[in-house]
CSV table of C-alpha atoms in Angstrom, one decimal:
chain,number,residue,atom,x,y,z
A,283,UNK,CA,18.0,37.9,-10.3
A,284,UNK,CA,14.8,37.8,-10.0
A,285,UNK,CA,12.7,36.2,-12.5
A,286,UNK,CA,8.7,37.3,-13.0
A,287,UNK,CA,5.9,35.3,-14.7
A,288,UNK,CA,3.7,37.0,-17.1
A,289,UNK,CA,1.3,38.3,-14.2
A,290,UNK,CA,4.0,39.5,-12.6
A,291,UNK,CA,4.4,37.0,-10.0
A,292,UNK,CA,7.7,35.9,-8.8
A,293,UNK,CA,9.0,32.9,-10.3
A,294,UNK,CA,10.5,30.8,-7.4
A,295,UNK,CA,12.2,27.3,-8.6
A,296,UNK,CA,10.7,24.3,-7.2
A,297,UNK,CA,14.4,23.6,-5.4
A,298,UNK,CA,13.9,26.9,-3.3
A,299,UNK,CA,10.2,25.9,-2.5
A,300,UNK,CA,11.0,22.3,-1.4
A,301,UNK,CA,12.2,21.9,2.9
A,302,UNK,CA,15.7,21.6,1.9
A,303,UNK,CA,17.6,23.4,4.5
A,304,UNK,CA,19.6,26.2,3.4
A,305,UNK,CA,22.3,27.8,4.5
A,306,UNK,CA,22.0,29.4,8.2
A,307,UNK,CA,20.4,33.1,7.2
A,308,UNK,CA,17.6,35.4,8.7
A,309,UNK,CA,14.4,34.1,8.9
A,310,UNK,CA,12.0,35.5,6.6
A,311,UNK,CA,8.9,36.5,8.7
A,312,UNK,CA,5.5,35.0,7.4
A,313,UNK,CA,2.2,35.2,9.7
A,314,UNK,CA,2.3,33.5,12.4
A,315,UNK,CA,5.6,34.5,14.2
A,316,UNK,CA,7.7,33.4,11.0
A,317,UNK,CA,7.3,30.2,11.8
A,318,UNK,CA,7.3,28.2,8.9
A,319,UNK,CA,5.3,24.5,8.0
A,320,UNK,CA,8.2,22.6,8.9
A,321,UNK,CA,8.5,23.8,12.7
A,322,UNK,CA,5.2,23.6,13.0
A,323,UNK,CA,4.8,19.9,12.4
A,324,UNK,CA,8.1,19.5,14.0
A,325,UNK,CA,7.0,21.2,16.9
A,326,UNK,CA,3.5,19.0,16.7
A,327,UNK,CA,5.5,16.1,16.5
A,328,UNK,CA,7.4,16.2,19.4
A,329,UNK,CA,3.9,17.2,20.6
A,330,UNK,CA,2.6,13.8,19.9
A,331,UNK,CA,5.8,12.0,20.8
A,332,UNK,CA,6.4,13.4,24.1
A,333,UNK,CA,2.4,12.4,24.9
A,334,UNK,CA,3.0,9.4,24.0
A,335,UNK,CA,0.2,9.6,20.7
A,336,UNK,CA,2.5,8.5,17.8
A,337,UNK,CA,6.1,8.3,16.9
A,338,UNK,CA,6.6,10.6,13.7
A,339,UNK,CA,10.2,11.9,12.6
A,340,UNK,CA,11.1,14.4,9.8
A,341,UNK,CA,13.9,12.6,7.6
A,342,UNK,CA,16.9,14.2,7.0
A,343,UNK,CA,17.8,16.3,3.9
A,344,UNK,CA,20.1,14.1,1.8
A,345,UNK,CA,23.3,15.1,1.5
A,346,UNK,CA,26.0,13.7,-1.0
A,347,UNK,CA,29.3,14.0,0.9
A,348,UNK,CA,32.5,14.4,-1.2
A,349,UNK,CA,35.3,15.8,1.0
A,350,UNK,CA,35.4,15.6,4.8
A,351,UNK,CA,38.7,16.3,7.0
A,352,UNK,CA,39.4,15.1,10.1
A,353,UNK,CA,41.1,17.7,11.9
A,354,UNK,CA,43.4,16.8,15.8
A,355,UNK,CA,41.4,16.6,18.4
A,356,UNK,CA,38.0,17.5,17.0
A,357,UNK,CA,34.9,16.4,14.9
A,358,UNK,CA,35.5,15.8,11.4
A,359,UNK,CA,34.4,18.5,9.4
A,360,UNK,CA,32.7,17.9,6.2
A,361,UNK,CA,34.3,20.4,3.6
A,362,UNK,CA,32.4,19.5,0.4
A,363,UNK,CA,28.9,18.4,-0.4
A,364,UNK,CA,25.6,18.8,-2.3
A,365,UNK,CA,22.2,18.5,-1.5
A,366,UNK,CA,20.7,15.2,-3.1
A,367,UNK,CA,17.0,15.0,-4.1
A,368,UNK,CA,14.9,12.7,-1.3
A,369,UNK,CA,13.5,10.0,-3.0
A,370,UNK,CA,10.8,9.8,-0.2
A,371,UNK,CA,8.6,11.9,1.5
A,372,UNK,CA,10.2,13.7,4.5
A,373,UNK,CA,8.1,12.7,7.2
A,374,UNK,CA,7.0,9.2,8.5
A,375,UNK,CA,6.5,7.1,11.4
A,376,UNK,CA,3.7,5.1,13.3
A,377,UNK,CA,0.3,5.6,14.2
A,378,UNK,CA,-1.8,3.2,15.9
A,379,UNK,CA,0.7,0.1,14.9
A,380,UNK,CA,-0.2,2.0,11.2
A,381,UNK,CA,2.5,3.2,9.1
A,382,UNK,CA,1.9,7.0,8.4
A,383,UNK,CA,3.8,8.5,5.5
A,384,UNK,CA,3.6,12.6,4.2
A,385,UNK,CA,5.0,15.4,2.4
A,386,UNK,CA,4.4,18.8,3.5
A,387,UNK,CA,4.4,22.3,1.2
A,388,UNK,CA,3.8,25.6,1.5
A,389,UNK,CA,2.6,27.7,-0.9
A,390,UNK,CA,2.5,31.8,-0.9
A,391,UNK,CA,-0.4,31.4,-3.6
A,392,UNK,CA,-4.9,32.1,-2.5
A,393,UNK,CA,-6.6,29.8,-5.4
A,394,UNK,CA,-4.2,27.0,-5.7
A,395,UNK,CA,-1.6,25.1,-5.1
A,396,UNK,CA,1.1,24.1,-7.9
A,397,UNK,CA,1.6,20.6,-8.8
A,398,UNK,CA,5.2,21.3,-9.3
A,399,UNK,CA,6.4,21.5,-5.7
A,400,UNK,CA,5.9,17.5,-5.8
A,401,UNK,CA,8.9,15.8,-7.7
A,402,UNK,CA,7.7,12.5,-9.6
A,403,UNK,CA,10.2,10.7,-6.6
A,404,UNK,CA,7.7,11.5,-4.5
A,405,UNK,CA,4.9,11.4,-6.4
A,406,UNK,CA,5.8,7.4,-7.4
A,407,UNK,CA,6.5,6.6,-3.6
A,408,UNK,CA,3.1,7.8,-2.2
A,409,UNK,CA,2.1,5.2,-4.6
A,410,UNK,CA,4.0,2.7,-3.0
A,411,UNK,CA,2.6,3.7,0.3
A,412,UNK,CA,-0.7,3.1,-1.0
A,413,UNK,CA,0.3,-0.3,-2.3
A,414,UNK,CA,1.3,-1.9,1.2
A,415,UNK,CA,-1.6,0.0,3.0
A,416,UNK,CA,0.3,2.3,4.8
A,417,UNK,CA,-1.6,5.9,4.9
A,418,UNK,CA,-0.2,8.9,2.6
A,419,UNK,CA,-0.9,12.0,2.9
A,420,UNK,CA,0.6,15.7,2.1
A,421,UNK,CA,0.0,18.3,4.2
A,422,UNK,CA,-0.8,22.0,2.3
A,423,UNK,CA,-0.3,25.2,3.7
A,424,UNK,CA,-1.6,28.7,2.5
A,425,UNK,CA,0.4,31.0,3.8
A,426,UNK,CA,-1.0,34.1,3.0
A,427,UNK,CA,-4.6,33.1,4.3
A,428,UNK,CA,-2.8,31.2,7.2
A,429,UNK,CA,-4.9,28.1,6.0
A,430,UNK,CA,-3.8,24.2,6.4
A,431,UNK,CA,-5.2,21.3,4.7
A,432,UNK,CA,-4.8,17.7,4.6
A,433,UNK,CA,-4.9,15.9,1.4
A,434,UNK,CA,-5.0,12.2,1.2
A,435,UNK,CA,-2.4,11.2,-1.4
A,436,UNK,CA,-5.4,9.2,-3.4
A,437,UNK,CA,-6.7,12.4,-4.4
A,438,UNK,CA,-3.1,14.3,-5.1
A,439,UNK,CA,-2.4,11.2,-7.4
A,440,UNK,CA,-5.7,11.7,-9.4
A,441,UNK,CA,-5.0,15.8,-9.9
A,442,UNK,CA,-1.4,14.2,-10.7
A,443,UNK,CA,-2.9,12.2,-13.2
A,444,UNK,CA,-5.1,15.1,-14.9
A,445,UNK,CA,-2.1,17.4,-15.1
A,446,UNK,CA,-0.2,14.7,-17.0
A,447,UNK,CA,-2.8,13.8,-19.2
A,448,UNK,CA,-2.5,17.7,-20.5
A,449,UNK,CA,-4.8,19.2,-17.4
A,450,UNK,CA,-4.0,22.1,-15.4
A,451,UNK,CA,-0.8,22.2,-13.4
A,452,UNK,CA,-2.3,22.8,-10.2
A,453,UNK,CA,-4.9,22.0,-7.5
A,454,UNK,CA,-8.0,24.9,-7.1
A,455,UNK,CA,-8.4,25.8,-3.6
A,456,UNK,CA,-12.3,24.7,-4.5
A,457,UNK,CA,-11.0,21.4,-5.2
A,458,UNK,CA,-9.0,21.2,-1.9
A,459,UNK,CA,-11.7,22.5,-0.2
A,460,UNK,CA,-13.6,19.5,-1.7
A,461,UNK,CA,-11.9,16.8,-1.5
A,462,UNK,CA,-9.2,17.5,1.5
A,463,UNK,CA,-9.7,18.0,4.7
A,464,UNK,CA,-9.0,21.7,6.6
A,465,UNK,CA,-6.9,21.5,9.6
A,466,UNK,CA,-7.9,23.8,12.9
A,467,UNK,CA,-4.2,25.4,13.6
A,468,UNK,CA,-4.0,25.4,17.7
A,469,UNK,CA,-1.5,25.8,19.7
A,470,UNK,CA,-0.7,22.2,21.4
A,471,UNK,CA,-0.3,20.7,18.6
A,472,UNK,CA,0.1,22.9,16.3
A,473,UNK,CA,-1.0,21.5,13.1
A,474,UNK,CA,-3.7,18.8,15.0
A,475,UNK,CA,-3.2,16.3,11.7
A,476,UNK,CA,-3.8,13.1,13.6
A,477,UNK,CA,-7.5,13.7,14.1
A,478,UNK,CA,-8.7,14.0,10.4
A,479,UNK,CA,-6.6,10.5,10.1
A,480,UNK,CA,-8.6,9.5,13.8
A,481,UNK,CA,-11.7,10.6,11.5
A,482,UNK,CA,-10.7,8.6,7.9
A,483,UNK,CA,-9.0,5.6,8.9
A,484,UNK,CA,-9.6,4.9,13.0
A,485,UNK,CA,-13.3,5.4,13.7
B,167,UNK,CA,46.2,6.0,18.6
B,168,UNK,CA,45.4,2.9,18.9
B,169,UNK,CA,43.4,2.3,22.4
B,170,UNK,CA,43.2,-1.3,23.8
B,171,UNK,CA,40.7,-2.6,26.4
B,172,UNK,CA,42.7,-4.8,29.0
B,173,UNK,CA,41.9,-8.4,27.1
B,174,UNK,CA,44.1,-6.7,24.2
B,175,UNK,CA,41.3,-6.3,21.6
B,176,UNK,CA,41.8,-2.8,19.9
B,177,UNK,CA,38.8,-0.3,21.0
B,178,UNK,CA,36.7,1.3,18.9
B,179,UNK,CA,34.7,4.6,19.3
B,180,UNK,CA,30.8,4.4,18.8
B,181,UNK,CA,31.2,6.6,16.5
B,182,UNK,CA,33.2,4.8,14.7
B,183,UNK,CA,30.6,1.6,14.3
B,184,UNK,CA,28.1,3.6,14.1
B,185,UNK,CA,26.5,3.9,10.7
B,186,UNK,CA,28.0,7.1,10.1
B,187,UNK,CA,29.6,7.5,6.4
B,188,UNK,CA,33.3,8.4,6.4
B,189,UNK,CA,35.2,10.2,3.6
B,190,UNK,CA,35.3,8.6,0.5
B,191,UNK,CA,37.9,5.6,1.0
B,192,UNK,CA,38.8,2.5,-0.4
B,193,UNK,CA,36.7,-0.6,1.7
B,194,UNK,CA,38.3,-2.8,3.5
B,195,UNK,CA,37.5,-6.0,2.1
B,196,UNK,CA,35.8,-8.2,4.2
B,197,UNK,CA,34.0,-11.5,3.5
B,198,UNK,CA,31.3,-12.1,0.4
B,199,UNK,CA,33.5,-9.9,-2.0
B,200,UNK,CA,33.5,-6.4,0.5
B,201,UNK,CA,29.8,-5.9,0.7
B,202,UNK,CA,29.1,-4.2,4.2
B,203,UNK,CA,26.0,-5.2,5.7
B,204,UNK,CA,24.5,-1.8,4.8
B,205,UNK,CA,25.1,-2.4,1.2
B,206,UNK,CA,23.4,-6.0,1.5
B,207,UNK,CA,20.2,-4.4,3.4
B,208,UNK,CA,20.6,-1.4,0.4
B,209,UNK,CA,20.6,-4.0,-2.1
B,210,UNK,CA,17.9,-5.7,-0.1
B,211,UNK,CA,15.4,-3.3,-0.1
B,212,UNK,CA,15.8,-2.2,-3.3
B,213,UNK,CA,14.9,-6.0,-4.3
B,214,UNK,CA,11.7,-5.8,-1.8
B,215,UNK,CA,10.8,-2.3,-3.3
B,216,UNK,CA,11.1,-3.6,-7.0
B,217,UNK,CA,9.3,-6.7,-6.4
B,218,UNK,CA,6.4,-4.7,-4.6
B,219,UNK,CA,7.3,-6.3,-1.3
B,220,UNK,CA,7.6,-3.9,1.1
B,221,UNK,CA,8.7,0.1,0.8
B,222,UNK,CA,11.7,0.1,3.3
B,223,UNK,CA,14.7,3.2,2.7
B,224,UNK,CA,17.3,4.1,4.9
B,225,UNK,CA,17.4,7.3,6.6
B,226,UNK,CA,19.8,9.8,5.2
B,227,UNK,CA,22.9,10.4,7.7
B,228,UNK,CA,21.7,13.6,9.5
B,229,UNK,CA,24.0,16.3,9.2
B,230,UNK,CA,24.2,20.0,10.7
B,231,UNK,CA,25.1,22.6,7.7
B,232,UNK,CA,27.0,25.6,9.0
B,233,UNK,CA,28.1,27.2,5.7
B,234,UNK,CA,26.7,27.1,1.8
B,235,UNK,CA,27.9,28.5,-1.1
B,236,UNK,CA,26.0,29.3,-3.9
B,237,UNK,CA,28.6,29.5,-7.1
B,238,UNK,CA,26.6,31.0,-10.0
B,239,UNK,CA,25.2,28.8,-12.5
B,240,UNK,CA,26.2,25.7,-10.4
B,241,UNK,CA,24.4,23.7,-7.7
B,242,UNK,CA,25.0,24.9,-4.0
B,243,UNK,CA,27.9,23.5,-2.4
B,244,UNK,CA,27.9,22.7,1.4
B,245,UNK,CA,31.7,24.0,2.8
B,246,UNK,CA,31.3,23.4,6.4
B,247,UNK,CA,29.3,20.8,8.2
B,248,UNK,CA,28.9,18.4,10.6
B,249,UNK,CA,27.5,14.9,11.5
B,250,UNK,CA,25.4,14.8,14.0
B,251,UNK,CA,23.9,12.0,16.1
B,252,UNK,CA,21.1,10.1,14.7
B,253,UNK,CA,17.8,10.4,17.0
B,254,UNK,CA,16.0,7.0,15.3
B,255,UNK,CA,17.3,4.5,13.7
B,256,UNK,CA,18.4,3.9,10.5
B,257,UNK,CA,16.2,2.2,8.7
B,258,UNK,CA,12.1,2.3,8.7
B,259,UNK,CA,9.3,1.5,6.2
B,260,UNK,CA,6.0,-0.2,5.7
B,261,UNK,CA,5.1,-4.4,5.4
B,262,UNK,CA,1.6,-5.2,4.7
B,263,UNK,CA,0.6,-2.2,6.1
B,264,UNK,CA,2.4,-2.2,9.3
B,265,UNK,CA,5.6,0.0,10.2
B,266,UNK,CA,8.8,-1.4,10.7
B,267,UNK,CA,12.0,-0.3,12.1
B,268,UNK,CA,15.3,-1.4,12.7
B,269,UNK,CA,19.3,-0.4,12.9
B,270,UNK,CA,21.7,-2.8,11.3
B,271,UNK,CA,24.8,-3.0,13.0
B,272,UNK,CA,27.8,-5.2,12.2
B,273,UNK,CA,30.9,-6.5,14.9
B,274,UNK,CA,34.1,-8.0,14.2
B,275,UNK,CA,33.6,-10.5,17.6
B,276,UNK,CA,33.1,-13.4,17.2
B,277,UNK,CA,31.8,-14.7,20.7
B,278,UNK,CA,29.6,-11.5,21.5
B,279,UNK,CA,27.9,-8.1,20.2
B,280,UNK,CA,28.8,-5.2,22.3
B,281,UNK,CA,26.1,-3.3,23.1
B,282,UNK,CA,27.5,0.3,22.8
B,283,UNK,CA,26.9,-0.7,19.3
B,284,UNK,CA,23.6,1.5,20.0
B,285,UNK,CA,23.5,4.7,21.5
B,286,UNK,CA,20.4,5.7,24.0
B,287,UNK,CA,18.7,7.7,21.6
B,288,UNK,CA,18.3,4.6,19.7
B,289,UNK,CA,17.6,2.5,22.4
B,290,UNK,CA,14.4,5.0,23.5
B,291,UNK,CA,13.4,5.4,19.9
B,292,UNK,CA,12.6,1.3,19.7
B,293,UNK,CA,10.7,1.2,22.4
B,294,UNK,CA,8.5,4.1,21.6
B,295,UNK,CA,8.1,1.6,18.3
B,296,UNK,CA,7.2,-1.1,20.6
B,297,UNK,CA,4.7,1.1,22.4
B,298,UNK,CA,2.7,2.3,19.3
B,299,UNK,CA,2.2,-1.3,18.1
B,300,UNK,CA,5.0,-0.8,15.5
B,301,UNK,CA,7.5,-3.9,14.3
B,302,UNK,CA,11.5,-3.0,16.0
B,303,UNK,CA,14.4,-4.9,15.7
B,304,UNK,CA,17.8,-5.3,15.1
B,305,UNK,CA,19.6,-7.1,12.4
B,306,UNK,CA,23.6,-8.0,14.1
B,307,UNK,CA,26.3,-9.4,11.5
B,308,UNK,CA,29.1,-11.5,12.6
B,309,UNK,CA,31.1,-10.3,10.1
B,310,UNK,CA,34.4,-12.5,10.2
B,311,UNK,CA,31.4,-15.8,10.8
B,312,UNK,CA,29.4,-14.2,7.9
B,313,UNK,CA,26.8,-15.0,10.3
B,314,UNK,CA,23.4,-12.6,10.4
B,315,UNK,CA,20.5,-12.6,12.7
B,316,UNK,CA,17.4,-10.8,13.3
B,317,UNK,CA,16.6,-9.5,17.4
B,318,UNK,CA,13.4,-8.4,18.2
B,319,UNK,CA,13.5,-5.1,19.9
B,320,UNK,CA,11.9,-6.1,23.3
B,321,UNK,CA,14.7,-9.0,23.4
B,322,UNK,CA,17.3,-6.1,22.9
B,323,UNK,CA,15.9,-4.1,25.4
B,324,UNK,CA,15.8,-7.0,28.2
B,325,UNK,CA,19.6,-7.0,27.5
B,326,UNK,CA,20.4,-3.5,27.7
B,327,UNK,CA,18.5,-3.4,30.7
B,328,UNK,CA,20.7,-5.6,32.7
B,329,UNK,CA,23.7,-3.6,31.1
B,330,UNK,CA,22.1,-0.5,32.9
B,331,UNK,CA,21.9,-2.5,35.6
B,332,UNK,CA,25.4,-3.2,35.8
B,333,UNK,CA,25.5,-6.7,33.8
B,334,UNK,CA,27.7,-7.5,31.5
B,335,UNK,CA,28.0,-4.5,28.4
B,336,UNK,CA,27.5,-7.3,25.4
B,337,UNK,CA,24.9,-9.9,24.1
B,338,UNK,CA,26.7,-13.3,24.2
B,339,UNK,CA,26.5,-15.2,20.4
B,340,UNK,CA,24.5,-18.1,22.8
B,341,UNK,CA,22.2,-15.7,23.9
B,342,UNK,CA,21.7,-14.2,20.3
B,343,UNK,CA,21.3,-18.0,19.3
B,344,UNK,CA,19.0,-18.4,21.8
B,345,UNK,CA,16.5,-15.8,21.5
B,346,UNK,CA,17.5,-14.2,17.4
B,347,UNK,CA,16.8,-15.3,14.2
B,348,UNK,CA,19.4,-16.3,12.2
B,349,UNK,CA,19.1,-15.1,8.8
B,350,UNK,CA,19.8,-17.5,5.9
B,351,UNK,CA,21.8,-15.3,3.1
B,352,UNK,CA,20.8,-15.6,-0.4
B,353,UNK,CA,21.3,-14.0,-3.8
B,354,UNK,CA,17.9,-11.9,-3.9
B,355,UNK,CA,17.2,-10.8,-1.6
B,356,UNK,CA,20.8,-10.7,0.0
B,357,UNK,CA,19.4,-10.4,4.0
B,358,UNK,CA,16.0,-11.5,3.8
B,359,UNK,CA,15.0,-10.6,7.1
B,360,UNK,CA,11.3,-10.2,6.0
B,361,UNK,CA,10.4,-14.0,6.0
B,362,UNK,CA,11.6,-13.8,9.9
B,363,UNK,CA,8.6,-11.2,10.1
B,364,UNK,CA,6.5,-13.4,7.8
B,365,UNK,CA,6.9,-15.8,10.6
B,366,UNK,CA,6.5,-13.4,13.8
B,367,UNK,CA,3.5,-11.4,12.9
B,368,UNK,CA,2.2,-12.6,10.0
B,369,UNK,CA,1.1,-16.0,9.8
């Protein structure tokens, strides 16, 4: 069923806009050759690993495993599980001897992006991040306007902040424009992320 | 079946030491009231975490979903899937602003640590660490000695390298002696593998 705000657009739950994997189906085509933020940056980080420029690996989605069988002569075969809610972001790795830690979203939205595709889990361990001086980060994609930003989590914890102090629920695109930084979308890498972090924390 | 090398000692798949989680079952008991060394780095970096010590989490166990099911009002259950082979290892996170990475691994020997413990992937993966300045190692338990130690990467490496060169397939305890860390186990942390860091890279 589907389920419509009052201007009409299409509710979708934060589960179904988070990277958990679902089930194997047909891809739903976006711009960009369907291709969605996640193979991008996957494909932009085997970019950077295979040249030998950082070492950054997707985690993966967390899975609570109830029932597995072990059938004769073959792999065992998991029968019954869930999907478990990542208490971390879902990428990380190293930079420069630097530990690098983001999350990435999506949104179909052209004047903002909703708070609510962050889950406090996350929100709490970017903090965390920040503590031991490791750099945090999400990456933002509009994918309408086929526009990628990076947002250093400093300034996603302040809009955090305002929207639980009673504020709005979501980033402007002014604001992003603002304080984060755009990302020029290429072709090898993809999504070019480590030079805005060349930019803030290695120059 | 049971498969036995020629000295008699029962083999055991990779697979089967590998980190991987089986189907619910009851633990074997082992020494220090059943705790496997994966629960005691758990518990371990949940102490670190909640002290603001360091921000360490182990990878969930990657798995390959075939089939989902979506009953209605319920969550999704997963019905067919597989485990797959871990690329990195399992565990990673940031210490005073430097990424660290390591696999814990755990053998019933008492004279020697097999290396098929690791798989290639693994072996690759650290020293990509190694060569982007990050902190890799490996944290071996002697499970029946209750004895643990910490192995810088680059020692690890120098021994799989004269595996690969047709040396002998194991690290001898005398050699882990030699060139590990043993790690003095406590209360809280359990494993606290961070003042061998402390003492590395740190002071």
């Amino acid at each position: 069923m589907t389920i419509r705000y009052p201007n009409g657009k299409v509710y979708v739950s934060p589960k179904e806009t988070t990277n958990t994997p679902k089930a194997p189906k047909k891809q739903t085509t976006y711009s960009n050759r369907g291709m969605t933020l996640e193979e991008y940056l996957n494909e932009t980080n085997e970019y950077y690993r295979s040249k030998g420029v950082a070492c950054v690996h997707k985690k993966p989605t967390p899975v609570q495993i109830v029932h597995v069988e072990y059938p004769r002569r073959s792999a065992a075969v998991i029968k019954e599980a869930y999907f478990k809610q990542a208490s971390t972001t879902d990428y990380n790795g190293v930079y420069k001897g630097k530990y690098i830690d983001f999350e990435a979203k999506e949104t179909r939205n052209k004047t903002s992006f909703p708070l609510q595709n962050f889950h406090v889990h996350q929100i709490e361990h970017m903090k965390e991040i920040i503590h031991h001086d490791g750099i945090a980060f999400v990456i933002i994609k509009f994918t309408t306007l086929d526009e990628v930003y990076l947002l250093e989590a400093v300034h996603l914890l302040h809009f955090w902040k305002r929207y639980e102090h009673g504020g709005r629920k979501s980033i402007t695109k002014a604001e992003l424009e603002e304080v984060g930084h755009p990302i020029k979308l290429g072709y090898q890498p993809r999504i070019p992320y480590l030079n805005i972090l060349d930019t803030l924390y290695f120059s």
